[in-house]
Amino acid sequence: MGREEALVLAETASTNTLLKQLALAGAPAGSLCLCETQTAGKGRLGRSWHSPAGQGLWLSVLLRPRIKPEVAPLVTLCVAMAMAQAVRKVTGLDAQIKWPNDLVLRGKKLCGVLLEIGFGPQGIDYIVAGTGLNVRKGAYPADLAHQATSIEDHISPPPRRELLVHYLAALEEITDRLEESDFAGIAGDYRVHSCTLGSQVKVSGSMEFTGTAEDIDETGALLVRDECGELRRVLAGDVSVRGVMGYV
Ligand code: BT5
């Protein structure tokens, strides 16, 4: 395979979509794409992601980790951990991880993570790890102000380059740990920076119930003790955490 690509664009529909095309054309791990603005930024489940010009770090990184397909969801946690670490290091702000894919700061969403995974005959072929980090106040629209935040809402924002450099270094270090030791390599760090574990949560989607999030298991699933005392495994779907992003 050739050298990795680094695309820095003024505008694209979605950095994830573009990098996925490069991944399918054989681009190597470490390739990345970032842009000033996305015209069709994607969230999960067909939702959209606001990505106005110059207001955030709209970025996708191509990973080709040597891990078993069943632990692929753990990579979402690695990406969120790496971004939380970068934000803490560069700004001193205590960004926390809301399972599975949000970074929150004082109860509001600072960054979203979107993973797109391609499987081949050997297992995982590629993972496009997209992150939308709100750097300036204009990153999110006024009607999301009750649940969204940016670095500039708290401090004078650092150059995006610094956040990028620390994020890439942290991502490499954390995914190396995942490759070497699976879940055991990342679980401790994850537990420390999670705002979900130990909190009351509301699960919606294919199953709906409330309970207390106790832990994650070795595949990244959330373990929630429901009101009847039963421990239930939540694989996907939406989880609201009491006190975070509007769940009161
Ligand atoms: C996510 O989805 O949080 C994943 C977002 C990933 C965005 C990055 S940007 C680079 C890369 N390229 C892409 O096309 N995507 C990735 P989800 O959990 O579904 O949250 C989406 C919801 O968050 C929306 O429905 C809005 O309510 C809210 N939202 C949209 N834009 C936001 C923003 N800038 N800040 C905070 N909340 C936002």
Tab-separated table of C-alpha atoms and ligand atoms in Angstrom:
chain	number	residue	atom	x	y	z
A	1	MET	CA	0.000	0.000	0.000
A	2	GLY	CA	1.103	3.559	-0.639
A	3	ARG	CA	1.851	6.348	1.778
A	4	GLU	CA	-0.908	7.669	3.935
A	5	GLU	CA	-2.938	10.585	2.684
A	6	ALA	CA	-3.579	13.811	4.587
A	7	LEU	CA	-6.327	15.854	3.000
A	8	VAL	CA	-7.019	19.342	4.330
A	9	LEU	CA	-9.981	20.838	2.521
A	10	ALA	CA	-11.975	24.037	2.621
A	11	GLU	CA	-15.227	22.159	2.119
A	12	THR	CA	-16.508	18.645	1.606
A	13	ALA	CA	-19.831	16.886	2.103
A	14	SER	CA	-18.513	14.686	4.917
A	15	THR	CA	-14.921	13.854	5.854
A	16	ASN	CA	-16.113	10.338	6.762
A	17	THR	CA	-17.614	9.760	3.326
A	18	LEU	CA	-14.489	10.994	1.563
A	19	LEU	CA	-12.108	8.945	3.697
A	20	LYS	CA	-14.259	5.849	3.265
A	21	GLN	CA	-13.789	6.168	-0.494
A	22	LEU	CA	-10.012	6.379	0.023
A	23	ALA	CA	-10.150	3.389	2.386
A	24	LEU	CA	-11.947	1.316	-0.247
A	25	ALA	CA	-9.308	2.371	-2.795
A	26	GLY	CA	-6.606	0.963	-0.472
A	27	ALA	CA	-5.358	4.007	1.470
A	28	PRO	CA	-3.222	2.919	4.420
A	29	ALA	CA	-3.913	3.336	8.134
A	30	GLY	CA	-3.114	6.802	9.405
A	31	SER	CA	-4.658	8.557	6.398
A	32	LEU	CA	-6.793	11.476	7.463
A	33	CYS	CA	-9.126	14.099	6.141
A	34	LEU	CA	-10.136	17.362	7.780
A	35	CYS	CA	-12.009	20.350	6.522
A	36	GLU	CA	-13.173	23.825	7.438
A	37	THR	CA	-16.817	23.063	6.763
A	38	GLN	CA	-18.958	20.034	5.898
A	39	THR	CA	-22.052	20.514	3.789
A	40	ALA	CA	-23.581	17.159	4.810
A	41	GLY	CA	-21.883	16.291	8.118
A	42	LYS	CA	-23.237	13.002	9.448
A	43	GLY	CA	-24.270	11.911	12.939
A	44	ARG	CA	-25.423	8.409	13.816
A	45	LEU	CA	-28.669	6.835	12.589
A	46	GLY	CA	-29.077	9.270	9.695
A	47	ARG	CA	-28.868	12.348	11.909
A	48	SER	CA	-26.907	15.377	10.751
A	49	TRP	CA	-23.931	17.150	12.283
A	50	HIS	CA	-23.575	20.937	12.123
A	51	SER	CA	-20.116	21.803	10.856
A	52	PRO	CA	-19.882	25.537	10.088
A	53	ALA	CA	-16.703	26.990	8.614
A	54	GLY	CA	-13.772	27.469	10.962
A	55	GLN	CA	-15.757	26.640	14.109
A	56	GLY	CA	-14.619	23.119	14.867
A	57	LEU	CA	-12.284	20.242	14.215
A	58	TRP	CA	-14.186	18.247	11.604
A	59	LEU	CA	-11.888	15.284	11.132
A	60	SER	CA	-11.750	11.644	10.066
A	61	VAL	CA	-8.868	9.219	10.600
A	62	LEU	CA	-8.452	5.844	8.884
A	63	LEU	CA	-7.636	2.924	11.154
A	64	ARG	CA	-6.935	-0.677	10.211
A	65	PRO	CA	-6.587	-2.217	13.668
A	66	ARG	CA	-5.606	-5.861	14.131
A	67	ILE	CA	-8.502	-6.737	16.434
A	68	LYS	CA	-11.325	-9.251	16.363
A	69	PRO	CA	-14.523	-7.955	14.690
A	70	GLU	CA	-16.551	-8.471	17.869
A	71	VAL	CA	-14.467	-5.925	19.763
A	72	ALA	CA	-14.790	-3.241	17.047
A	73	PRO	CA	-17.223	-1.215	19.238
A	74	LEU	CA	-14.316	-0.709	21.652
A	75	VAL	CA	-12.681	1.499	19.014
A	76	THR	CA	-15.481	4.059	19.528
A	77	LEU	CA	-14.447	4.216	23.170
A	78	CYS	CA	-10.766	4.570	22.164
A	79	VAL	CA	-11.580	7.495	19.867
A	80	ALA	CA	-13.631	9.255	22.551
A	81	MET	CA	-10.872	8.617	25.116
A	82	ALA	CA	-8.199	10.013	22.793
A	83	MET	CA	-10.191	13.192	22.121
A	84	ALA	CA	-10.984	13.615	25.824
A	85	GLN	CA	-7.287	13.268	26.598
A	86	ALA	CA	-6.329	15.838	23.931
A	87	VAL	CA	-8.908	18.332	25.206
A	88	ARG	CA	-7.753	17.883	28.795
A	89	LYS	CA	-4.072	18.220	27.901
A	90	VAL	CA	-4.423	21.264	25.663
A	91	THR	CA	-7.174	23.179	27.505
A	92	GLY	CA	-7.240	21.784	31.063
A	93	LEU	CA	-11.022	21.305	30.669
A	94	ASP	CA	-12.436	18.111	32.161
A	95	ALA	CA	-14.061	16.499	29.121
A	96	GLN	CA	-15.852	13.270	30.004
A	97	ILE	CA	-17.139	10.371	27.935
A	98	LYS	CA	-20.841	9.654	27.680
A	99	TRP	CA	-21.299	6.072	26.492
A	100	PRO	CA	-20.763	5.256	23.740
A	101	ASN	CA	-19.843	8.138	21.501
A	102	ASP	CA	-20.143	11.591	23.032
A	103	LEU	CA	-17.707	13.830	24.803
A	104	VAL	CA	-19.411	16.104	27.275
A	105	LEU	CA	-18.264	19.099	29.227
A	106	ARG	CA	-20.293	20.178	32.258
A	107	GLY	CA	-23.288	18.216	31.032
A	108	LYS	CA	-23.295	19.407	27.405
A	109	LYS	CA	-22.053	17.802	24.210
A	110	LEU	CA	-18.611	18.999	23.117
A	111	CYS	CA	-17.750	16.343	20.525
A	112	GLY	CA	-19.497	13.542	18.665
A	113	VAL	CA	-17.855	10.385	17.332
A	114	LEU	CA	-19.035	8.461	14.266
A	115	LEU	CA	-17.347	5.194	13.321
A	116	GLU	CA	-17.896	3.553	9.942
A	117	ILE	CA	-16.552	0.024	9.768
A	118	GLY	CA	-15.858	-2.110	6.694
A	119	PHE	CA	-15.432	-5.866	6.997
A	120	GLY	CA	-13.487	-8.114	4.592
A	121	PRO	CA	-12.760	-11.859	4.463
A	122	GLN	CA	-10.011	-11.424	7.098
A	123	GLY	CA	-12.207	-9.510	9.543
A	124	ILE	CA	-12.049	-5.741	9.910
A	125	ASP	CA	-10.866	-4.106	6.693
A	126	TYR	CA	-11.096	-0.457	7.744
A	127	ILE	CA	-12.508	1.838	10.390
A	128	VAL	CA	-13.165	5.473	9.529
A	129	ALA	CA	-13.170	7.337	12.836
A	130	GLY	CA	-14.939	10.688	12.505
A	131	THR	CA	-14.879	13.310	15.239
A	132	GLY	CA	-16.666	16.632	15.344
A	133	LEU	CA	-15.163	18.775	18.104
A	134	ASN	CA	-16.847	22.119	18.793
A	135	VAL	CA	-14.009	24.614	19.187
A	136	ARG	CA	-15.717	27.989	18.714
A	137	LYS	CA	-19.111	29.194	19.890
A	138	GLY	CA	-20.481	29.192	16.366
A	139	ALA	CA	-20.003	25.411	16.019
A	140	TYR	CA	-23.591	24.630	17.004
A	141	PRO	CA	-26.851	26.450	16.283
A	142	ALA	CA	-28.759	28.414	18.940
A	143	ASP	CA	-31.511	25.808	19.125
A	144	LEU	CA	-28.990	23.241	20.410
A	145	ALA	CA	-27.564	25.575	23.080
A	146	HIS	CA	-29.364	23.673	25.854
A	147	GLN	CA	-27.418	20.505	25.065
A	148	ALA	CA	-24.292	21.579	23.134
A	149	THR	CA	-21.138	23.413	24.143
A	150	SER	CA	-17.773	24.444	22.698
A	151	ILE	CA	-14.307	25.063	24.073
A	152	GLU	CA	-14.832	28.798	23.535
A	153	ASP	CA	-17.860	28.694	25.863
A	154	HIS	CA	-15.355	27.990	28.643
A	155	ILE	CA	-11.942	29.400	27.691
A	156	SER	CA	-10.209	31.225	24.870
A	157	PRO	CA	-9.786	28.385	22.367
A	158	PRO	CA	-6.336	27.023	21.515
A	159	PRO	CA	-5.228	26.561	17.880
A	160	ARG	CA	-6.984	23.571	16.346
A	161	ARG	CA	-3.555	22.302	15.247
A	162	GLU	CA	-2.610	21.646	18.893
A	163	LEU	CA	-5.770	19.662	19.523
A	164	LEU	CA	-5.167	17.692	16.337
A	165	VAL	CA	-1.577	16.800	17.213
A	166	HIS	CA	-2.451	15.610	20.710
A	167	TYR	CA	-5.507	13.711	19.500
A	168	LEU	CA	-3.548	11.801	16.839
A	169	ALA	CA	-0.793	10.898	19.306
A	170	ALA	CA	-3.318	9.759	21.935
A	171	LEU	CA	-5.323	7.765	19.377
A	172	GLU	CA	-2.238	5.862	18.238
A	173	GLU	CA	-1.184	5.125	21.799
A	174	ILE	CA	-4.651	3.957	22.892
A	175	THR	CA	-5.345	1.808	19.816
A	176	ASP	CA	-1.895	0.181	20.253
A	177	ARG	CA	-2.954	-0.736	23.791
A	178	LEU	CA	-6.220	-2.165	22.458
A	179	GLU	CA	-4.356	-4.290	19.885
A	180	GLU	CA	-1.947	-5.591	22.526
A	181	SER	CA	-4.282	-6.265	25.428
A	182	ASP	CA	-7.892	-5.961	24.185
A	183	PHE	CA	-10.343	-4.555	26.689
A	184	ALA	CA	-7.936	-4.875	29.635
A	185	GLY	CA	-5.634	-2.345	27.951
A	186	ILE	CA	-8.186	0.481	27.997
A	187	ALA	CA	-10.806	-0.340	30.633
A	188	GLY	CA	-9.141	1.436	33.549
A	189	ASP	CA	-8.761	4.748	31.708
A	190	TYR	CA	-12.270	4.512	30.321
A	191	ARG	CA	-13.822	4.015	33.748
A	192	VAL	CA	-12.019	7.073	35.145
A	193	HIS	CA	-13.259	9.422	32.426
A	194	SER	CA	-16.803	8.111	31.955
A	195	CYS	CA	-19.722	10.259	33.123
A	196	THR	CA	-22.075	7.329	32.458
A	197	LEU	CA	-20.817	4.719	34.913
A	198	GLY	CA	-22.368	5.075	38.335
A	199	SER	CA	-25.132	7.334	36.969
A	200	GLN	CA	-28.833	6.835	36.491
A	201	VAL	CA	-29.580	6.210	32.824
A	202	LYS	CA	-32.570	5.956	30.538
A	203	VAL	CA	-32.223	3.447	27.685
A	204	SER	CA	-34.328	3.909	24.557
A	205	GLY	CA	-34.473	2.189	21.187
A	206	SER	CA	-35.097	-1.537	20.841
A	207	MET	CA	-35.384	-1.846	24.631
A	208	GLU	CA	-36.649	0.875	26.927
A	209	PHE	CA	-35.967	1.028	30.650
A	210	THR	CA	-34.226	3.052	33.333
A	211	GLY	CA	-31.542	1.918	35.723
A	212	THR	CA	-28.018	2.505	36.950
A	213	ALA	CA	-25.041	2.068	34.605
A	214	GLU	CA	-22.606	-0.181	36.446
A	215	ASP	CA	-19.833	-1.007	33.992
A	216	ILE	CA	-18.902	-1.883	30.432
A	217	ASP	CA	-18.016	-5.426	29.417
A	218	GLU	CA	-15.095	-6.678	27.320
A	219	THR	CA	-16.923	-5.929	24.046
A	220	GLY	CA	-17.769	-2.341	25.000
A	221	ALA	CA	-21.433	-3.052	25.839
A	222	LEU	CA	-22.935	-1.059	28.715
A	223	LEU	CA	-24.119	-3.033	31.756
A	224	VAL	CA	-27.170	-1.428	33.336
A	225	ARG	CA	-28.901	-2.625	36.535
A	226	ASP	CA	-32.633	-2.107	35.913
A	227	GLU	CA	-35.233	-1.231	38.528
A	228	CYS	CA	-35.982	-4.928	39.169
A	229	GLY	CA	-32.331	-5.522	40.039
A	230	GLU	CA	-31.495	-7.373	36.832
A	231	LEU	CA	-28.189	-6.585	35.071
A	232	ARG	CA	-28.922	-5.907	31.389
A	233	ARG	CA	-26.462	-5.592	28.511
A	234	VAL	CA	-26.990	-2.602	26.213
A	235	LEU	CA	-25.260	-2.928	22.848
A	236	ALA	CA	-26.525	0.043	20.929
A	237	GLY	CA	-29.397	2.448	21.030
A	238	ASP	CA	-29.580	5.704	22.871
A	239	VAL	CA	-28.658	6.106	26.489
A	240	SER	CA	-29.485	9.321	28.349
A	241	VAL	CA	-27.537	10.047	31.498
A	242	ARG	CA	-29.309	11.874	34.313
A	243	GLY	CA	-27.922	15.410	34.577
A	244	VAL	CA	-26.300	15.294	31.129
A	245	MET	CA	-27.680	16.877	27.940
A	246	GLY	CA	-31.166	17.528	29.210
A	247	TYR	CA	-32.107	14.353	31.138
A	248	VAL	CA	-33.324	15.719	34.467
B	1	BT5	C1	-22.675	12.088	16.622
B	1	BT5	O1	-23.901	11.625	16.203
B	1	BT5	O2	-22.487	12.648	17.669
B	1	BT5	C2	-21.550	11.872	15.624
B	1	BT5	C3	-21.033	13.160	15.031
B	1	BT5	C4	-19.792	12.943	14.180
B	1	BT5	C5	-19.418	14.170	13.414
B	1	BT5	C6	-18.100	13.999	12.692
B	1	BT5	S1	-17.536	15.472	11.965
B	1	BT5	C7	-16.320	14.642	11.077
B	1	BT5	C8	-16.952	13.341	10.601
B	1	BT5	N1	-17.627	13.494	9.332
B	1	BT5	C9	-18.959	13.331	9.442
B	1	BT5	O3	-19.767	13.434	8.497
B	1	BT5	N2	-19.272	13.040	10.719
B	1	BT5	C10	-18.093	12.964	11.555
B	1	BT5	P1	-25.220	11.585	17.102
B	1	BT5	O4	-24.913	10.951	18.426
B	1	BT5	O5	-26.229	10.933	16.230
B	1	BT5	O6	-25.578	13.091	17.362
B	1	BT5	C11	-26.170	13.878	16.380
B	1	BT5	C12	-27.024	14.933	17.078
B	1	BT5	O7	-26.179	15.870	17.759
B	1	BT5	C13	-27.870	15.771	16.120
B	1	BT5	O8	-29.095	15.159	15.870
B	1	BT5	C14	-28.022	17.092	16.889
B	1	BT5	O9	-29.058	16.995	17.849
B	1	BT5	C15	-26.715	17.179	17.664
B	1	BT5	N3	-25.712	18.024	16.981
B	1	BT5	C16	-25.563	18.263	15.656
B	1	BT5	N4	-24.507	19.064	15.432
B	1	BT5	C17	-23.973	19.348	16.645
B	1	BT5	C18	-22.856	20.116	17.075
B	1	BT5	N5	-22.027	20.751	16.226
B	1	BT5	N6	-22.607	20.151	18.417
B	1	BT5	C19	-23.388	19.501	19.312
B	1	BT5	N7	-24.455	18.778	18.964
B	1	BT5	C20	-24.734	18.682	17.640
